[in-house]
């Protein structure tokens, strides 16, 4: 406890209460010093002395004298300054104001330093700190005084206006004067905002409103965009040069509103506007437009919609052009072309913006599904490429084309239709040996596989497997023939058979025909051999897709004719007859009359005519049952081997119908499966939900029609997979 | 670094640019050779003193008569090195002078010290 005593050193007793006269003396000393400071005569004063005086007053609890005294001195001083400044005329006004302000600020810092102890120990909220008090007095007595404020703001705005019109102004002076508004604001820059910023923004909007209206009516959109960009850069610089940074976003917003947002519609619609730029691939202007529109709310939506609309329109034109409807190759080629073009626009102008890409894709989706020919056209396009169209392209180019095909494919809503057509043409390519390269075929298929999964391509891959197995089977058959007993009795012919697994291949409409005895014998032999090797399998002969080579002996020359099986049968009939009517041909071969018609046509109307119609009639005339044909013994042809088209190159309408029908059949099965899958997991479901759910599940392959789903539901109820709830007809229950 | 700074404070010919002179009742003067940069950085009082460019700034020295040389040395020690020796004998005087010189950390240490020891 003795320590306590040691601490109480007598020397540091509480200071005695200060006499009032002593306090007054100290205040007068300080007051004189402050006045000296205000007259810029501070260098002879002793800081320590002044500091200690204010310190003594404060610890003697006489801070009030000091504080109120200071307020008075400041008041007096600023009022004097006001008169001085207000007298200055014209440009002198700003300069005088600025120099007085700069001095005043320095003085206030000094006064703050001297009275630091007062500031720290005496001043309590809501009293202003010493420096803030000085600022407040300046604001009250100088800045917002009616003789100054309005005049100052008008002059500042006038200077900014001049600068916007290209004149050079004193940036440092501007900065200092504008910063003054910030400095005298006590909190949140309220004086700056109220007195200056508000009016400045208004003037800005006003300026750019009239400028932009005038400029855009007299210039092209491209020029206007450039102007806007320059203006925005200038304003950014202005913020840095002399405005408070808090104004930045507001100023830029005001400019963007006037320069961009208010003119967006015009820029899109005007003659030199967005539409023309897209049409003419003006990538740089579009890029600038994108960059500027990006800055305003909903700006990109406008631009995006415009672009997507243009894409849709262009696509619509292409898919409906009469020439394109006739020529699938031209159709797909031009689709790939515009796709490339728009991809270029997207990447060069629109920064590959996700939204833009999506809306372009949506546009593609909509016009690609506008008519149902596209699936087939695309399949035909690939068919042509794979039949040899790729011959002159290198691997990279082929890959690019394939990827574009996949891209278009992705947009198709009825992928199952495409699949049927693709399988159909693939089958034809494989069977007629017209495929250009098996590798490319497989590459293409693997791309589909990546896109749609195994199920999509399993049949196509099955076809390839069949082709390979067939070759093995055929080799085996040839060996078998050599060892066979019957061999000796038969003349040798070179027969080639392909064994196709039912289900992998498109079903060809069944046709029957009578084969010549020699061929039938060979067929029987093959059936015998094959069924022996693979027990339990059944062979159905599809003669209508086969080919044959026949020797055609003319008096002077011999040709080899490459024909379809049907054509071969028809030609063989002429071994025993000179003239035959179509009716007779049909009877002799058991081929349907329609197929006879189609098979005969290339034989008499192509480049090389092996048959002639007697009596000769106009080519175009439809064939009738009783038309008579005979061999054309005067055939002139340099080639030894003459190849004939089996039928017309593209599919006939009935065949196409047939493909469609098959697609519909498949869809029924898919829908049934989907319904059962859904109901199995959900047990009970309301009609609408079931439809929605079903459409969703199938959407990757095709878009089912609601009426079709309804029919399938009815059918499933009949087959007792589902039943309706007795009390609620709109609900279904799954019957296990 | 701490030791180097202490050396800087008490060695002669140390590029000093400011003198603190403590005068006592018996007219003796104790001179501390200091550095404006360090002082103004560590004490708001000195910061204001140099900034206001008054007499002390012009002459390069300041006179203190309300403090003992020992306590002034203690405070300067803190200004230069960040550590201070507070004893029961000097605590109150240090508190008063450091408060006047606006060195808040010393005010904090010494008032804690006094509270603990009373």
PDB file of N, CA and C in Angstrom, chain A residues 48-119:
ATOM      1  N   UNK A  48       4.908  26.128 -30.055  1.00  0.00           N
ATOM      2  CA  UNK A  48       4.874  25.552 -28.707  1.00  0.00           C
ATOM      3  C   UNK A  48       4.103  26.439 -27.742  1.00  0.00           C
ATOM      4  N   UNK A  49       4.324  27.731 -27.885  1.00  0.00           N
ATOM      5  CA  UNK A  49       3.667  28.663 -26.974  1.00  0.00           C
ATOM      6  C   UNK A  49       2.154  28.657 -27.178  1.00  0.00           C
ATOM      7  N   UNK A  50       1.772  28.716 -28.438  1.00  0.00           N
ATOM      8  CA  UNK A  50       0.338  28.723 -28.744  1.00  0.00           C
ATOM      9  C   UNK A  50      -0.305  27.415 -28.346  1.00  0.00           C
ATOM     10  N   UNK A  51       0.395  26.336 -28.650  1.00  0.00           N
ATOM     11  CA  UNK A  51      -0.140  25.016 -28.335  1.00  0.00           C
ATOM     12  C   UNK A  51      -0.345  24.903 -26.833  1.00  0.00           C
ATOM     13  N   UNK A  52       0.709  25.364 -26.070  1.00  0.00           N
ATOM     14  CA  UNK A  52       0.616  25.243 -24.618  1.00  0.00           C
ATOM     15  C   UNK A  52      -0.508  26.125 -24.060  1.00  0.00           C
ATOM     16  N   UNK A  53      -0.732  27.287 -24.698  1.00  0.00           N
ATOM     17  CA  UNK A  53      -1.821  28.149 -24.244  1.00  0.00           C
ATOM     18  C   UNK A  53      -3.169  27.444 -24.405  1.00  0.00           C
ATOM     19  N   UNK A  54      -3.372  26.863 -25.572  1.00  0.00           N
ATOM     20  CA  UNK A  54      -4.664  26.198 -25.770  1.00  0.00           C
ATOM     21  C   UNK A  54      -4.761  24.980 -24.858  1.00  0.00           C
ATOM     22  N   UNK A  55      -3.629  24.308 -24.660  1.00  0.00           N
ATOM     23  CA  UNK A  55      -3.586  23.157 -23.757  1.00  0.00           C
ATOM     24  C   UNK A  55      -3.973  23.576 -22.343  1.00  0.00           C
ATOM     25  N   UNK A  56      -3.386  24.710 -21.898  1.00  0.00           N
ATOM     26  CA  UNK A  56      -3.677  25.162 -20.538  1.00  0.00           C
ATOM     27  C   UNK A  56      -5.145  25.519 -20.376  1.00  0.00           C
ATOM     28  N   UNK A  57      -5.695  26.180 -21.388  1.00  0.00           N
ATOM     29  CA  UNK A  57      -7.111  26.530 -21.310  1.00  0.00           C
ATOM     30  C   UNK A  57      -7.970  25.278 -21.218  1.00  0.00           C
ATOM     31  N   UNK A  58      -7.621  24.293 -21.995  1.00  0.00           N
ATOM     32  CA  UNK A  58      -8.449  23.086 -22.022  1.00  0.00           C
ATOM     33  C   UNK A  58      -8.354  22.344 -20.700  1.00  0.00           C
ATOM     34  N   UNK A  59      -7.115  22.165 -20.176  1.00  0.00           N
ATOM     35  CA  UNK A  59      -7.060  21.402 -18.924  1.00  0.00           C
ATOM     36  C   UNK A  59      -7.612  22.211 -17.755  1.00  0.00           C
ATOM     37  N   UNK A  60      -7.694  23.540 -17.926  1.00  0.00           N
ATOM     38  CA  UNK A  60      -8.329  24.349 -16.891  1.00  0.00           C
ATOM     39  C   UNK A  60      -9.831  24.446 -17.112  1.00  0.00           C
ATOM     40  N   UNK A  61     -10.311  23.593 -18.025  1.00  0.00           N
ATOM     41  CA  UNK A  61     -11.743  23.539 -18.326  1.00  0.00           C
ATOM     42  C   UNK A  61     -12.258  24.881 -18.855  1.00  0.00           C
ATOM     43  N   UNK A  62     -11.473  25.530 -19.622  1.00  0.00           N
ATOM     44  CA  UNK A  62     -11.889  26.798 -20.234  1.00  0.00           C
ATOM     45  C   UNK A  62     -11.993  26.673 -21.755  1.00  0.00           C
ATOM     46  N   UNK A  63     -12.188  25.445 -22.227  1.00  0.00           N
ATOM     47  CA  UNK A  63     -12.281  25.208 -23.673  1.00  0.00           C
ATOM     48  C   UNK A  63     -13.394  26.002 -24.325  1.00  0.00           C
ATOM     49  N   UNK A  64     -14.459  26.289 -23.546  1.00  0.00           N
ATOM     50  CA  UNK A  64     -15.605  26.995 -24.134  1.00  0.00           C
ATOM     51  C   UNK A  64     -15.224  28.379 -24.629  1.00  0.00           C
ATOM     52  N   UNK A  65     -14.387  29.074 -23.838  1.00  0.00           N
ATOM     53  CA  UNK A  65     -13.940  30.397 -24.274  1.00  0.00           C
ATOM     54  C   UNK A  65     -13.248  30.306 -25.622  1.00  0.00           C
ATOM     55  N   UNK A  66     -12.390  29.336 -25.683  1.00  0.00           N
ATOM     56  CA  UNK A  66     -11.591  29.151 -26.895  1.00  0.00           C
ATOM     57  C   UNK A  66     -12.483  28.824 -28.102  1.00  0.00           C
ATOM     58  N   UNK A  67     -13.424  27.880 -27.914  1.00  0.00           N
ATOM     59  CA  UNK A  67     -14.244  27.402 -29.029  1.00  0.00           C
ATOM     60  C   UNK A  67     -15.168  28.485 -29.568  1.00  0.00           C
ATOM     61  N   UNK A  68     -15.881  29.137 -28.657  1.00  0.00           N
ATOM     62  CA  UNK A  68     -16.797  30.181 -29.130  1.00  0.00           C
ATOM     63  C   UNK A  68     -16.014  31.343 -29.727  1.00  0.00           C
ATOM     64  N   UNK A  69     -14.868  31.646 -29.134  1.00  0.00           N
ATOM     65  CA  UNK A  69     -14.024  32.713 -29.676  1.00  0.00           C
ATOM     66  C   UNK A  69     -13.599  32.392 -31.102  1.00  0.00           C
ATOM     67  N   UNK A  70     -13.168  31.152 -31.300  1.00  0.00           N
ATOM     68  CA  UNK A  70     -12.725  30.723 -32.635  1.00  0.00           C
ATOM     69  C   UNK A  70     -13.848  30.890 -33.651  1.00  0.00           C
ATOM     70  N   UNK A  71     -15.045  30.465 -33.250  1.00  0.00           N
ATOM     71  CA  UNK A  71     -16.193  30.559 -34.137  1.00  0.00           C
ATOM     72  C   UNK A  71     -16.388  32.013 -34.600  1.00  0.00           C
ATOM     73  N   UNK A  72     -16.293  32.908 -33.647  1.00  0.00           N
ATOM     74  CA  UNK A  72     -16.468  34.318 -33.965  1.00  0.00           C
ATOM     75  C   UNK A  72     -15.413  34.837 -34.929  1.00  0.00           C
ATOM     76  N   UNK A  73     -14.153  34.484 -34.601  1.00  0.00           N
ATOM     77  CA  UNK A  73     -13.055  34.966 -35.456  1.00  0.00           C
ATOM     78  C   UNK A  73     -13.238  34.475 -36.886  1.00  0.00           C
ATOM     79  N   UNK A  74     -13.578  33.195 -37.021  1.00  0.00           N
ATOM     80  CA  UNK A  74     -13.793  32.621 -38.360  1.00  0.00           C
ATOM     81  C   UNK A  74     -14.932  33.321 -39.084  1.00  0.00           C
ATOM     82  N   UNK A  75     -15.993  33.539 -38.340  1.00  0.00           N
ATOM     83  CA  UNK A  75     -17.167  34.203 -38.890  1.00  0.00           C
ATOM     84  C   UNK A  75     -16.792  35.545 -39.489  1.00  0.00           C
ATOM     85  N   UNK A  76     -16.103  36.283 -38.697  1.00  0.00           N
ATOM     86  CA  UNK A  76     -15.689  37.608 -39.086  1.00  0.00           C
ATOM     87  C   UNK A  76     -14.807  37.563 -40.332  1.00  0.00           C
ATOM     88  N   UNK A  77     -13.857  36.681 -40.277  1.00  0.00           N
ATOM     89  CA  UNK A  77     -12.884  36.571 -41.369  1.00  0.00           C
ATOM     90  C   UNK A  77     -13.569  36.198 -42.685  1.00  0.00           C
ATOM     91  N   UNK A  78     -14.425  35.180 -42.656  1.00  0.00           N
ATOM     92  CA  UNK A  78     -15.064  34.745 -43.902  1.00  0.00           C
ATOM     93  C   UNK A  78     -15.952  35.835 -44.480  1.00  0.00           C
ATOM     94  N   UNK A  79     -16.597  36.601 -43.593  1.00  0.00           N
ATOM     95  CA  UNK A  79     -17.437  37.679 -44.115  1.00  0.00           C
ATOM     96  C   UNK A  79     -16.608  38.723 -44.848  1.00  0.00           C
ATOM     97  N   UNK A  80     -15.443  38.999 -44.286  1.00  0.00           N
ATOM     98  CA  UNK A  80     -14.532  39.922 -44.984  1.00  0.00           C
ATOM     99  C   UNK A  80     -14.136  39.380 -46.351  1.00  0.00           C
ATOM    100  N   UNK A  81     -13.829  38.094 -46.346  1.00  0.00           N
ATOM    101  CA  UNK A  81     -13.392  37.475 -47.610  1.00  0.00           C
ATOM    102  C   UNK A  81     -14.482  37.559 -48.663  1.00  0.00           C
ATOM    103  N   UNK A  82     -15.729  37.336 -48.251  1.00  0.00           N
ATOM    104  CA  UNK A  82     -16.848  37.364 -49.191  1.00  0.00           C
ATOM    105  C   UNK A  82     -16.835  38.658 -49.997  1.00  0.00           C
ATOM    106  N   UNK A  83     -16.728  39.774 -49.303  1.00  0.00           N
ATOM    107  CA  UNK A  83     -16.749  41.055 -50.007  1.00  0.00           C
ATOM    108  C   UNK A  83     -15.632  41.140 -51.027  1.00  0.00           C
ATOM    109  N   UNK A  84     -14.484  40.717 -50.574  1.00  0.00           N
ATOM    110  CA  UNK A  84     -13.308  40.777 -51.446  1.00  0.00           C
ATOM    111  C   UNK A  84     -13.520  39.968 -52.734  1.00  0.00           C
ATOM    112  N   UNK A  85     -14.037  38.765 -52.527  1.00  0.00           N
ATOM    113  CA  UNK A  85     -14.200  37.867 -53.679  1.00  0.00           C
ATOM    114  C   UNK A  85     -15.312  38.353 -54.598  1.00  0.00           C
ATOM    115  N   UNK A  86     -16.422  38.772 -53.999  1.00  0.00           N
ATOM    116  CA  UNK A  86     -17.579  39.150 -54.798  1.00  0.00           C
ATOM    117  C   UNK A  86     -17.280  40.337 -55.699  1.00  0.00           C
ATOM    118  N   UNK A  87     -16.310  41.135 -55.291  1.00  0.00           N
ATOM    119  CA  UNK A  87     -15.975  42.299 -56.111  1.00  0.00           C
ATOM    120  C   UNK A  87     -15.255  41.950 -57.406  1.00  0.00           C
ATOM    121  N   UNK A  88     -14.605  40.808 -57.420  1.00  0.00           N
ATOM    122  CA  UNK A  88     -13.834  40.420 -58.613  1.00  0.00           C
ATOM    123  C   UNK A  88     -14.771  40.235 -59.798  1.00  0.00           C
ATOM    124  N   UNK A  89     -14.326  40.681 -60.974  1.00  0.00           N
ATOM    125  CA  UNK A  89     -15.202  40.587 -62.146  1.00  0.00           C
ATOM    126  C   UNK A  89     -14.718  39.502 -63.112  1.00  0.00           C
ATOM    127  N   UNK A  90     -15.691  39.001 -63.881  1.00  0.00           N
ATOM    128  CA  UNK A  90     -15.417  38.038 -64.948  1.00  0.00           C
ATOM    129  C   UNK A  90     -14.488  36.906 -64.532  1.00  0.00           C
ATOM    130  N   UNK A  91     -13.435  36.667 -65.335  1.00  0.00           N
ATOM    131  CA  UNK A  91     -12.561  35.533 -65.069  1.00  0.00           C
ATOM    132  C   UNK A  91     -11.824  35.713 -63.753  1.00  0.00           C
ATOM    133  N   UNK A  92     -11.602  36.967 -63.376  1.00  0.00           N
ATOM    134  CA  UNK A  92     -10.904  37.219 -62.127  1.00  0.00           C
ATOM    135  C   UNK A  92     -11.637  36.571 -60.953  1.00  0.00           C
ATOM    136  N   UNK A  93     -12.939  36.483 -61.092  1.00  0.00           N
ATOM    137  CA  UNK A  93     -13.760  35.950 -60.006  1.00  0.00           C
ATOM    138  C   UNK A  93     -13.308  34.542 -59.600  1.00  0.00           C
ATOM    139  N   UNK A  94     -13.203  33.683 -60.614  1.00  0.00           N
ATOM    140  CA  UNK A  94     -12.825  32.301 -60.298  1.00  0.00           C
ATOM    141  C   UNK A  94     -11.418  32.244 -59.714  1.00  0.00           C
ATOM    142  N   UNK A  95     -10.536  33.046 -60.265  1.00  0.00           N
ATOM    143  CA  UNK A  95      -9.139  33.008 -59.819  1.00  0.00           C
ATOM    144  C   UNK A  95      -9.024  33.528 -58.387  1.00  0.00           C
ATOM    145  N   UNK A  96      -9.716  34.638 -58.124  1.00  0.00           N
ATOM    146  CA  UNK A  96      -9.707  35.209 -56.783  1.00  0.00           C
ATOM    147  C   UNK A  96     -10.307  34.226 -55.775  1.00  0.00           C
ATOM    148  N   UNK A  97     -11.434  33.692 -56.142  1.00  0.00           N
ATOM    149  CA  UNK A  97     -12.110  32.734 -55.260  1.00  0.00           C
ATOM    150  C   UNK A  97     -11.172  31.568 -54.943  1.00  0.00           C
ATOM    151  N   UNK A  98     -10.547  31.068 -56.002  1.00  0.00           N
ATOM    152  CA  UNK A  98      -9.682  29.910 -55.818  1.00  0.00           C
ATOM    153  C   UNK A  98      -8.489  30.241 -54.928  1.00  0.00           C
ATOM    154  N   UNK A  99      -7.868  31.396 -55.155  1.00  0.00           N
ATOM    155  CA  UNK A  99      -6.665  31.674 -54.362  1.00  0.00           C
ATOM    156  C   UNK A  99      -7.038  31.941 -52.899  1.00  0.00           C
ATOM    157  N   UNK A 100      -8.157  32.629 -52.679  1.00  0.00           N
ATOM    158  CA  UNK A 100      -8.609  32.831 -51.301  1.00  0.00           C
ATOM    159  C   UNK A 100      -8.919  31.490 -50.634  1.00  0.00           C
ATOM    160  N   UNK A 101      -9.531  30.653 -51.370  1.00  0.00           N
ATOM    161  CA  UNK A 101      -9.911  29.336 -50.833  1.00  0.00           C
ATOM    162  C   UNK A 101      -8.685  28.516 -50.457  1.00  0.00           C
ATOM    163  N   UNK A 102      -7.720  28.506 -51.371  1.00  0.00           N
ATOM    164  CA  UNK A 102      -6.500  27.739 -51.092  1.00  0.00           C
ATOM    165  C   UNK A 102      -5.830  28.236 -49.820  1.00  0.00           C
ATOM    166  N   UNK A 103      -5.762  29.579 -49.683  1.00  0.00           N
ATOM    167  CA  UNK A 103      -5.155  30.155 -48.478  1.00  0.00           C
ATOM    168  C   UNK A 103      -5.958  29.794 -47.237  1.00  0.00           C
ATOM    169  N   UNK A 104      -7.257  29.958 -47.360  1.00  0.00           N
ATOM    170  CA  UNK A 104      -8.134  29.693 -46.221  1.00  0.00           C
ATOM    171  C   UNK A 104      -7.960  28.256 -45.734  1.00  0.00           C
ATOM    172  N   UNK A 105      -7.829  27.354 -46.674  1.00  0.00           N
ATOM    173  CA  UNK A 105      -7.687  25.949 -46.310  1.00  0.00           C
ATOM    174  C   UNK A 105      -6.389  25.735 -45.529  1.00  0.00           C
ATOM    175  N   UNK A 106      -5.313  26.363 -46.014  1.00  0.00           N
ATOM    176  CA  UNK A 106      -4.030  26.235 -45.301  1.00  0.00           C
ATOM    177  C   UNK A 106      -4.140  26.801 -43.882  1.00  0.00           C
ATOM    178  N   UNK A 107      -4.766  27.947 -43.786  1.00  0.00           N
ATOM    179  CA  UNK A 107      -4.921  28.585 -42.472  1.00  0.00           C
ATOM    180  C   UNK A 107      -5.678  27.664 -41.528  1.00  0.00           C
ATOM    181  N   UNK A 108      -6.721  27.063 -42.036  1.00  0.00           N
ATOM    182  CA  UNK A 108      -7.524  26.207 -41.173  1.00  0.00           C
ATOM    183  C   UNK A 108      -6.733  25.001 -40.687  1.00  0.00           C
ATOM    184  N   UNK A 109      -5.839  24.512 -41.556  1.00  0.00           N
ATOM    185  CA  UNK A 109      -4.983  23.398 -41.120  1.00  0.00           C
ATOM    186  C   UNK A 109      -4.078  23.859 -39.975  1.00  0.00           C
ATOM    187  N   UNK A 110      -3.511  25.054 -40.120  1.00  0.00           N
ATOM    188  CA  UNK A 110      -2.642  25.581 -39.071  1.00  0.00           C
ATOM    189  C   UNK A 110      -3.408  25.766 -37.770  1.00  0.00           C
ATOM    190  N   UNK A 111      -4.572  26.381 -37.883  1.00  0.00           N
ATOM    191  CA  UNK A 111      -5.373  26.616 -36.677  1.00  0.00           C
ATOM    192  C   UNK A 111      -5.710  25.285 -36.025  1.00  0.00           C
ATOM    193  N   UNK A 112      -6.024  24.332 -36.869  1.00  0.00           N
ATOM    194  CA  UNK A 112      -6.302  22.984 -36.328  1.00  0.00           C
ATOM    195  C   UNK A 112      -5.086  22.449 -35.575  1.00  0.00           C
ATOM    196  N   UNK A 113      -3.883  22.658 -36.143  1.00  0.00           N
ATOM    197  CA  UNK A 113      -2.672  22.151 -35.497  1.00  0.00           C
ATOM    198  C   UNK A 113      -2.453  22.796 -34.139  1.00  0.00           C
ATOM    199  N   UNK A 114      -2.629  24.125 -34.094  1.00  0.00           N
ATOM    200  CA  UNK A 114      -2.425  24.838 -32.827  1.00  0.00           C
ATOM    201  C   UNK A 114      -3.434  24.382 -31.774  1.00  0.00           C
ATOM    202  N   UNK A 115      -4.670  24.208 -32.245  1.00  0.00           N
ATOM    203  CA  UNK A 115      -5.745  23.885 -31.302  1.00  0.00           C
ATOM    204  C   UNK A 115      -5.993  22.380 -31.217  1.00  0.00           C
ATOM    205  N   UNK A 116      -4.960  21.623 -31.534  1.00  0.00           N
ATOM    206  CA  UNK A 116      -5.117  20.171 -31.584  1.00  0.00           C
ATOM    207  C   UNK A 116      -5.652  19.606 -30.272  1.00  0.00           C
ATOM    208  N   UNK A 117      -5.134  20.149 -29.171  1.00  0.00           N
ATOM    209  CA  UNK A 117      -5.538  19.616 -27.873  1.00  0.00           C
ATOM    210  C   UNK A 117      -7.021  19.888 -27.605  1.00  0.00           C
ATOM    211  N   UNK A 118      -7.455  21.066 -28.048  1.00  0.00           N
ATOM    212  CA  UNK A 118      -8.869  21.430 -27.925  1.00  0.00           C
ATOM    213  C   UNK A 118      -9.723  20.422 -28.703  1.00  0.00           C
ATOM    214  N   UNK A 119      -9.260  20.147 -29.918  1.00  0.00           N
ATOM    215  CA  UNK A 119      -9.975  19.236 -30.809  1.00  0.00           C
ATOM    216  C   UNK A 119     -10.113  17.857 -30.185  1.00  0.00           C
TER     217      UNK A 119
END
